[in-house]
Coordinates of C-alpha atoms and ligand atoms in Angstrom, one line a residue:
M262 CA 35.0 -20.1 -34.2
L263 CA 31.7 -20.7 -36.0
M264 CA 30.9 -23.2 -33.2
S265 CA 31.7 -20.5 -30.5
F266 CA 29.3 -17.9 -32.3
N267 CA 26.5 -20.5 -32.5
R268 CA 27.1 -21.2 -28.7
L269 CA 26.8 -17.8 -28.0
G270 CA 23.6 -17.4 -29.9
V271 CA 22.1 -20.3 -28.1
I272 CA 23.1 -18.6 -24.7
V273 CA 21.6 -15.3 -25.9
V274 CA 18.4 -17.0 -26.8
V275 CA 18.1 -19.0 -23.7
L276 CA 18.8 -15.7 -21.5
L277 CA 16.1 -13.9 -23.4
F278 CA 13.6 -16.7 -22.7
A279 CA 14.8 -16.9 -19.1
S280 CA 14.1 -13.2 -18.5
E281 CA 10.7 -13.6 -20.1
A282 CA 9.6 -16.7 -18.3
G283 CA 8.8 -15.6 -14.7
A284 CA 7.7 -12.1 -15.8
L285 CA 4.5 -10.6 -16.8
N286 CA 4.9 -9.4 -20.3
N287 CA 1.7 -7.8 -21.6
G288 CA 2.7 -4.3 -22.2
L289 CA -0.4 -3.0 -20.1
G290 CA -0.5 -0.6 -17.1
R291 CA 1.9 1.9 -18.2
L292 CA -0.2 4.3 -16.1
P293 CA -2.4 3.3 -13.1
P294 CA -5.6 1.7 -14.1
M295 CA -8.8 3.7 -13.8
G296 CA -12.3 2.3 -13.7
Y297 CA -15.3 0.7 -11.8
N298 CA -15.7 -2.3 -9.7
T299 CA -18.9 -3.8 -8.3
W300 CA -17.6 -5.0 -4.9
N301 CA -18.0 -2.1 -2.6
G302 CA -21.5 -1.3 -3.9
V303 CA -23.4 -4.4 -4.2
Q304 CA -20.9 -7.2 -2.9
D305 CA -21.7 -10.5 -4.8
A306 CA -25.1 -9.7 -6.0
V307 CA -23.7 -8.9 -9.5
S308 CA -25.6 -9.2 -12.8
E309 CA -25.3 -8.3 -16.3
D310 CA -28.0 -5.5 -16.0
I311 CA -25.7 -3.8 -13.3
I312 CA -22.7 -4.0 -15.6
R313 CA -24.6 -2.8 -18.6
H314 CA -26.0 0.1 -16.6
R315 CA -22.7 1.0 -15.0
A316 CA -20.9 1.1 -18.5
V317 CA -23.7 3.3 -19.9
S318 CA -23.5 5.6 -16.9
M319 CA -19.7 5.9 -17.2
V320 CA -20.1 7.1 -20.7
K321 CA -23.0 9.4 -20.2
S322 CA -21.4 11.0 -17.1
G323 CA -18.3 11.8 -18.8
L324 CA -16.3 9.5 -16.6
R325 CA -15.1 7.4 -19.5
D326 CA -13.7 10.5 -21.1
L327 CA -11.8 11.4 -18.0
G328 CA -10.0 8.1 -18.3
Y329 CA -12.0 5.6 -16.3
E330 CA -11.9 2.7 -18.7
Y331 CA -12.2 -0.8 -16.9
V332 CA -15.7 -2.0 -15.9
I333 CA -14.9 -4.8 -13.5
V334 CA -17.4 -7.6 -12.3
D335 CA -16.0 -8.7 -8.9
D336 CA -16.9 -11.8 -7.0
G337 CA -20.2 -13.6 -7.4
W338 CA -20.7 -14.3 -11.2
A339 CA -19.0 -17.8 -11.4
I340 CA -20.0 -21.4 -11.5
R341 CA -18.1 -24.3 -12.9
N342 CA -19.6 -26.5 -15.4
A343 CA -19.5 -30.0 -14.0
T344 CA -19.0 -31.7 -17.3
T345 CA -16.7 -29.2 -19.4
R346 CA -15.0 -27.9 -16.1
R347 CA -15.1 -24.5 -17.7
L348 CA -16.2 -21.4 -15.8
E349 CA -19.6 -20.1 -16.6
P350 CA -21.5 -17.1 -15.4
N351 CA -24.6 -17.7 -13.2
A352 CA -27.2 -17.9 -15.9
S353 CA -30.1 -16.3 -14.1
A354 CA -28.0 -13.1 -13.5
F355 CA -26.0 -13.2 -16.6
P356 CA -28.4 -14.7 -19.2
S357 CA -26.5 -13.3 -22.3
G358 CA -23.3 -14.8 -21.1
M359 CA -19.8 -13.2 -20.6
K360 CA -18.7 -12.7 -24.2
A361 CA -21.9 -10.8 -25.1
L362 CA -21.4 -8.6 -21.9
A363 CA -17.7 -7.9 -22.8
Q364 CA -18.7 -6.9 -26.4
F365 CA -21.5 -4.6 -24.9
V366 CA -18.9 -3.0 -22.8
H367 CA -16.4 -2.7 -25.6
A368 CA -19.1 -1.1 -27.7
Q369 CA -19.2 1.7 -25.1
G370 CA -15.5 2.4 -25.7
L371 CA -14.7 0.6 -22.4
K372 CA -12.8 -2.4 -21.3
F373 CA -14.3 -5.4 -19.4
G374 CA -12.8 -6.9 -16.3
T375 CA -13.5 -9.8 -14.3
Y376 CA -12.5 -11.7 -11.0
T377 CA -11.4 -15.2 -9.9
D378 CA -9.4 -16.4 -7.1
R379 CA -6.1 -18.5 -6.8
G380 CA -7.8 -21.0 -4.3
T381 CA -10.4 -23.5 -4.6
K382 CA -13.2 -21.1 -3.8
T383 CA -13.4 -17.3 -4.1
C384 CA -13.8 -15.2 -0.9
A385 CA -17.6 -15.1 -1.3
G386 CA -17.5 -19.0 -1.7
H387 CA -17.8 -19.1 -5.7
P388 CA -15.5 -21.5 -7.8
G389 CA -11.8 -20.5 -7.9
S390 CA -9.3 -21.1 -10.4
Y391 CA -7.0 -23.5 -8.4
G392 CA -5.9 -26.2 -10.7
Y393 CA -7.6 -24.7 -13.7
E394 CA -5.4 -21.8 -14.5
R395 CA -4.8 -22.7 -18.1
L396 CA -8.4 -23.5 -18.9
D397 CA -9.8 -20.3 -17.1
A398 CA -7.2 -18.1 -18.7
Q399 CA -8.2 -19.5 -22.2
T400 CA -11.8 -18.9 -21.2
F401 CA -11.3 -15.2 -20.2
A402 CA -9.5 -14.7 -23.4
E403 CA -12.2 -16.3 -25.4
W404 CA -14.6 -13.9 -23.6
E405 CA -12.5 -10.8 -24.5
V406 CA -11.7 -10.0 -21.0
D407 CA -9.3 -7.1 -20.6
Y408 CA -8.6 -7.2 -16.9
L409 CA -8.5 -9.9 -14.3
K410 CA -8.4 -9.6 -10.6
E411 CA -7.3 -12.8 -8.8
D412 CA -8.0 -13.0 -5.2
N413 CA -6.4 -14.7 -2.2
C414 CA -9.0 -16.8 -0.3
N415 CA -9.2 -20.6 0.2
A416 CA -5.8 -21.1 -1.3
P417 CA -3.8 -24.3 -0.5
G418 CA -0.9 -23.2 1.6
G419 CA -2.9 -20.3 3.2
P420 CA -3.2 -16.6 2.3
L421 CA 0.2 -15.5 3.8
N422 CA 2.5 -18.4 2.4
K423 CA 5.1 -16.7 0.2
K424 CA 6.1 -19.9 -1.6
T425 CA 2.6 -21.2 -2.5
S426 CA 1.1 -17.7 -3.3
L427 CA 4.0 -17.2 -5.7
E428 CA 3.5 -20.5 -7.3
Q429 CA -0.2 -20.1 -7.7
W430 CA -0.4 -16.6 -8.9
S431 CA 2.6 -17.3 -11.4
L432 CA 0.6 -20.2 -12.9
M433 CA -2.4 -17.6 -13.8
R434 CA 0.2 -15.0 -14.9
D435 CA 1.8 -17.5 -17.3
A436 CA -1.5 -18.9 -18.5
L437 CA -2.7 -15.2 -19.2
N438 CA 0.7 -14.6 -21.0
A439 CA 0.1 -17.9 -23.1
T440 CA -3.3 -16.8 -24.4
G441 CA -1.8 -13.9 -26.4
R442 CA -4.4 -11.5 -25.3
P443 CA -3.2 -8.6 -23.4
I444 CA -5.1 -8.9 -20.0
F445 CA -4.3 -6.5 -17.2
F446 CA -3.4 -8.9 -14.1
S447 CA -4.4 -7.4 -10.8
V448 CA -3.2 -9.5 -8.0
C449 CA -5.4 -9.2 -5.0
A450 CA -3.5 -10.3 -2.0
G451 CA -6.2 -8.8 0.3
G452 CA -8.6 -11.7 0.5
D453 CA -8.4 -13.6 3.7
T454 CA -6.1 -11.1 5.4
H455 CA -6.6 -8.8 8.5
P456 CA -6.4 -5.1 8.1
F457 CA -4.9 -4.5 11.5
I458 CA -2.6 -7.5 11.8
N459 CA -1.2 -8.6 8.4
D460 CA 1.6 -6.9 6.7
L461 CA 1.2 -7.3 2.9
T462 CA 3.8 -4.8 1.8
W463 CA 6.2 -7.6 0.8
Y464 CA 4.0 -8.1 -2.2
A465 CA 5.5 -5.0 -3.7
E466 CA 8.9 -6.6 -3.9
P467 CA 10.4 -9.1 -6.5
P468 CA 9.8 -12.0 -7.1
F469 CA 6.1 -10.5 -6.4
G470 CA 5.2 -7.0 -7.5
A471 CA 5.8 -6.0 -11.2
A472 CA 7.3 -9.6 -11.9
L473 CA 3.9 -11.0 -11.1
G474 CA 1.2 -8.5 -12.0
N475 CA 0.3 -5.1 -13.3
S476 CA -0.9 -4.2 -9.9
W477 CA -0.6 -5.9 -6.5
R478 CA -2.5 -5.2 -3.4
I479 CA -0.3 -4.1 -0.5
S480 CA -2.9 -4.1 2.2
A481 CA -6.1 -5.8 3.3
D482 CA -9.6 -4.8 2.2
V483 CA -10.6 -1.1 2.3
G484 CA -14.0 -1.3 3.4
A485 CA -15.6 -2.4 6.7
V486 CA -18.9 -2.4 8.4
L487 CA -19.8 -0.4 11.6
G488 CA -18.3 2.8 10.3
L489 CA -14.8 1.3 10.3
S490 CA -14.2 1.8 6.5
W491 CA -12.1 4.9 7.1
V492 CA -9.7 3.1 9.4
T493 CA -9.0 0.5 6.7
A494 CA -8.5 3.2 4.0
R495 CA -6.1 4.9 6.4
N496 CA -4.2 1.6 6.9
A497 CA -3.9 1.1 3.3
M498 CA -2.5 4.6 3.0
L499 CA 0.1 4.0 5.7
A500 CA 1.1 0.6 4.3
N501 CA 2.0 2.5 0.9
A502 CA 3.9 5.4 2.5
N503 CA 7.4 4.0 1.4
L504 CA 6.8 1.7 -1.4
S505 CA 7.2 4.2 -4.3
R506 CA 10.4 2.5 -5.6
W507 CA 8.6 -0.8 -6.6
A508 CA 5.8 1.0 -8.8
G509 CA 6.3 2.3 -12.2
P510 CA 5.0 1.8 -15.9
G511 CA 3.8 -1.7 -16.0
G512 CA 3.0 -2.4 -12.3
W513 CA 1.5 -0.6 -9.4
N514 CA 1.1 -0.7 -5.7
D515 CA -2.6 -1.2 -5.1
P516 CA -4.1 0.1 -1.8
D517 CA -7.6 -1.0 -3.0
M518 CA -10.6 0.6 -4.2
L519 CA -12.1 4.1 -3.8
L520 CA -15.1 4.2 -1.4
T521 CA -17.9 6.6 -2.3
S522 CA -19.7 8.6 0.3
N523 CA -23.0 7.0 -0.7
P524 CA -24.4 5.8 2.6
N525 CA -26.6 3.1 0.7
A526 CA -23.4 1.5 -0.6
W527 CA -22.3 -1.6 1.3
Y528 CA -19.0 0.2 2.3
H529 CA -18.7 4.0 2.3
I530 CA -16.9 6.9 4.2
T531 CA -17.8 10.5 4.7
P532 CA -17.7 13.0 1.9
E533 CA -14.6 14.7 3.1
Q534 CA -12.8 11.2 3.7
S535 CA -13.6 10.3 0.2
R536 CA -12.1 13.4 -1.2
T537 CA -9.0 12.8 0.9
Q538 CA -8.9 9.2 -0.3
F539 CA -9.0 10.2 -3.9
S540 CA -6.4 12.9 -3.4
V541 CA -3.8 10.6 -1.6
W542 CA -4.6 7.8 -4.0
A543 CA -3.5 10.0 -6.9
L544 CA -0.4 11.0 -4.9
M545 CA 0.4 7.3 -4.5
A546 CA -0.1 6.7 -8.3
A547 CA -2.8 4.1 -7.2
P548 CA -5.2 2.5 -9.3
L549 CA -8.4 4.6 -9.3
I550 CA -11.2 2.0 -9.3
I551 CA -14.4 3.4 -8.0
G552 CA -16.3 1.2 -5.8
G553 CA -19.9 2.1 -5.1
P554 CA -23.0 2.7 -7.2
I555 CA -21.6 4.8 -10.1
A556 CA -25.1 5.2 -11.8
N557 CA -26.2 7.8 -9.2
L558 CA -23.1 9.3 -7.9
S559 CA -24.0 12.2 -5.6
A560 CA -22.9 15.6 -6.9
W561 CA -20.3 15.5 -4.4
D562 CA -18.9 12.2 -5.2
F563 CA -19.1 13.0 -9.1
E564 CA -17.2 16.0 -8.3
T565 CA -14.5 14.2 -6.5
Y566 CA -14.0 11.5 -9.1
S567 CA -14.2 14.0 -11.9
N568 CA -11.4 16.5 -10.5
K569 CA -9.2 16.5 -13.6
E570 CA -6.5 18.1 -11.7
I571 CA -6.2 15.3 -9.2
I572 CA -6.7 12.7 -12.1
D573 CA -3.7 14.3 -13.8
I574 CA -1.6 13.7 -10.7
D575 CA -2.4 10.1 -10.7
Q576 CA -1.8 9.7 -14.5
D577 CA 1.3 11.9 -14.6
P578 CA 3.5 10.7 -17.3
L579 CA 6.5 10.6 -15.1
A580 CA 4.9 7.7 -13.6
Q581 CA 6.6 8.1 -10.1
Q582 CA 4.6 7.2 -7.1
G583 CA 4.8 9.7 -4.2
S584 CA 6.0 9.0 -0.5
A585 CA 5.5 10.3 2.9
L586 CA 7.6 13.4 3.4
V587 CA 6.4 13.8 7.0
I588 CA 4.9 11.0 9.0
D589 CA 4.4 10.7 12.8
Y590 CA 5.2 7.1 13.2
P591 CA 4.0 4.8 14.7
L592 CA 0.6 6.7 14.7
G593 CA 0.6 8.0 11.1
N594 CA -2.0 10.7 12.2
H595 CA -0.3 13.5 10.4
I596 CA 1.1 13.1 7.0
V597 CA 2.4 15.4 4.3
W598 CA 2.6 13.4 1.0
G599 CA 4.6 14.6 -2.0
R600 CA 4.9 13.5 -5.5
H601 CA 7.4 14.6 -8.4
L602 CA 5.6 15.5 -11.7
A603 CA 6.8 15.3 -15.2
D604 CA 6.5 19.2 -15.8
G605 CA 8.9 19.9 -12.9
G606 CA 5.9 20.6 -10.5
F607 CA 5.4 18.8 -7.2
A608 CA 2.0 17.6 -5.8
M609 CA 1.5 17.7 -2.0
A610 CA -1.2 16.7 0.3
F611 CA -1.5 17.5 4.1
V612 CA -3.6 14.9 5.9
N613 CA -4.9 14.7 9.3
C614 CA -6.0 11.2 10.4
G615 CA -5.9 11.9 14.0
L616 CA -9.0 12.3 16.5
L617 CA -8.3 16.2 17.0
D618 CA -7.9 19.2 14.8
A619 CA -4.2 19.6 14.1
S620 CA -1.8 21.9 12.2
I621 CA 0.4 19.9 9.9
T622 CA 3.6 21.4 8.9
C623 CA 6.1 21.0 6.1
D624 CA 9.5 22.1 7.7
A625 CA 13.1 22.2 6.5
G626 CA 13.4 18.3 6.5
C627 CA 10.2 18.1 4.6
W628 CA 11.4 20.6 2.0
A629 CA 14.8 18.9 1.6
K630 CA 12.8 15.8 0.2
T631 CA 11.1 18.1 -2.6
P632 CA 12.9 19.1 -5.9
F633 CA 13.1 22.6 -4.8
A634 CA 16.4 24.3 -3.7
T635 CA 16.6 26.7 -0.8
G636 CA 15.4 30.2 -1.9
T637 CA 13.0 29.0 -4.7
V638 CA 9.8 30.9 -4.7
L639 CA 6.9 28.4 -5.4
S640 CA 3.3 29.1 -6.7
V641 CA 0.9 27.3 -4.9
R642 CA -2.2 26.0 -6.5
D643 CA -5.1 24.5 -4.6
L644 CA -6.2 21.3 -6.5
W645 CA -9.7 21.4 -4.9
K646 CA -10.4 25.2 -5.2
H647 CA -8.9 25.1 -8.7
G648 CA -7.1 28.4 -8.0
P649 CA -4.3 29.9 -6.0
A650 CA -4.0 28.6 -2.4
T651 CA -4.9 30.8 0.4
N652 CA -1.0 31.1 0.8
P653 CA -0.3 31.5 -2.9
T654 CA 3.4 31.8 -2.8
I655 CA 5.9 30.2 -0.6
R656 CA 9.7 30.5 -0.3
V657 CA 11.7 27.3 0.5
P658 CA 12.3 26.4 3.2
E659 CA 9.7 28.5 5.1
P660 CA 7.7 26.2 7.4
W661 CA 4.2 25.7 5.8
S662 CA 1.4 24.8 8.2
I663 CA -2.1 23.7 7.3
R664 CA -4.8 23.6 9.9
L665 CA -6.9 20.6 9.4
G666 CA -10.1 19.0 10.9
A667 CA -9.9 15.5 12.6
H668 CA -10.7 12.0 11.0
G669 CA -9.3 12.4 7.5
S670 CA -9.3 15.8 6.4
S671 CA -6.9 17.0 3.9
Q672 CA -5.8 19.8 1.4
S673 CA -4.0 19.1 -1.7
F674 CA -1.7 21.4 -3.9
K675 CA 0.4 21.7 -6.8
L676 CA 3.7 23.6 -6.5
V677 CA 5.6 25.3 -9.3
A678 CA 8.9 27.1 -9.2
N679 CA 7.8 30.7 -9.9
H680 CA 10.8 31.7 -12.0
S681 CA 9.3 35.2 -12.7
S682 CA 9.7 36.0 -8.9
F683 CA 13.5 35.3 -8.9
T684 CA 15.3 38.3 -7.9
P685 CA 19.0 39.0 -8.5
S686 CA 19.5 38.7 -4.8
L687 CA 18.1 35.1 -4.9
L688 CA 20.4 34.2 -7.7
V689 CA 23.7 35.1 -5.9
Ligands
LIG260 C1 -11.5 -10.0 -1.1 C2 -11.1 -9.0 -2.0 C3 -12.1 -7.9 -2.2 C4 -13.2 -8.5 -2.9 C5 -13.8 -9.7 -2.3 C6 -14.8 -10.4 -2.9 O1 -12.0 -9.7 0.1 O2 -10.0 -8.3 -1.4 O3 -11.7 -6.7 -3.0 O4 -12.8 -9.0 -4.2 O5 -12.7 -10.6 -1.9 O6 -15.2 -11.6 -2.3

């Protein structure tokens, strides 16, 4: 009898460990991360001065207090010491070293993030972590890093090889777990992939997704030269249209960073498109990582990223990613997004990605995907006007049409059942 209890105990312990190994176990990312990343603004011309200035601006501007917490230095900082084999920052750009920089960022009440790659070299040709996962994870932990983005370039086996990509990212995941320091793990499947050809949505599903990281890219890079950046943002949005079941506390689909409308940033989109991107990213419960020069955000961009009503949608405690309620596949020009909220409300965004102005409609089929029963009268709040919408109430399932300009215009709303407008005739 005693023997069988012992055996049972051993089996339970083994099972517990089995479920822990092969899973990310850091307690982070209960809500989508928010912060700033250097890549879209300065590419690999990074330096500690840039990071210090960005951190200070995040505090002074009030963005930190709105929830933006990670300051992330992307590609371009690393060299590998030929003797110790450890990663070190390029000394001319980071003379104080990474630990001092992390501590400066922490002193601002922010968290410090950095970047590596699962391959032999990063996407911009700097040293990658392949073969050095344990040493690099220890180094990051010693530097007091809070967030690690690990990219997909120059990886043995190639960028789209499921077997080797899982093996290589798992090594870093387990090495980060082994440090004992909670480090948000951002799996960046985007590097070395093509925005128009490669499908990366499989990264959302086990054994990838939440088993591997706190966030995972589901599309190639958002951001391109020759004015093509909006096309890449739109592709990321379409890729994420039906991935909500894989996201939740601890792990998030990542459609990549936010593009500002600053024309001097390496990658940028129009002011209206950047507002659409921000709104839809919030409905998608996406990481809100601002790319682009945060120190001198235009008044427009600042207003975009500080819209508390949109941030609250992204950070809603129900933590349920939204989906496309209406979408004209295969083009994906006209989309209505919807997201359930913890207070019983529902967020909606109407988006026109087409080349022409269009009316986009939530019809009976669309209403059927919302939490509202037929006959419910809804109050409609415009999340950019910060007040009642032009159509301030609507009765389900009246068709609801919004007229939108071309190339990425949108309108975003929060709908709440207006119980005070219930009449006895609606209740029978
Ligand atoms: C890839 C990533 C980008 C960025 C660059 C850096 O393209 O997807 O987000 O990190 O590499 O080289």
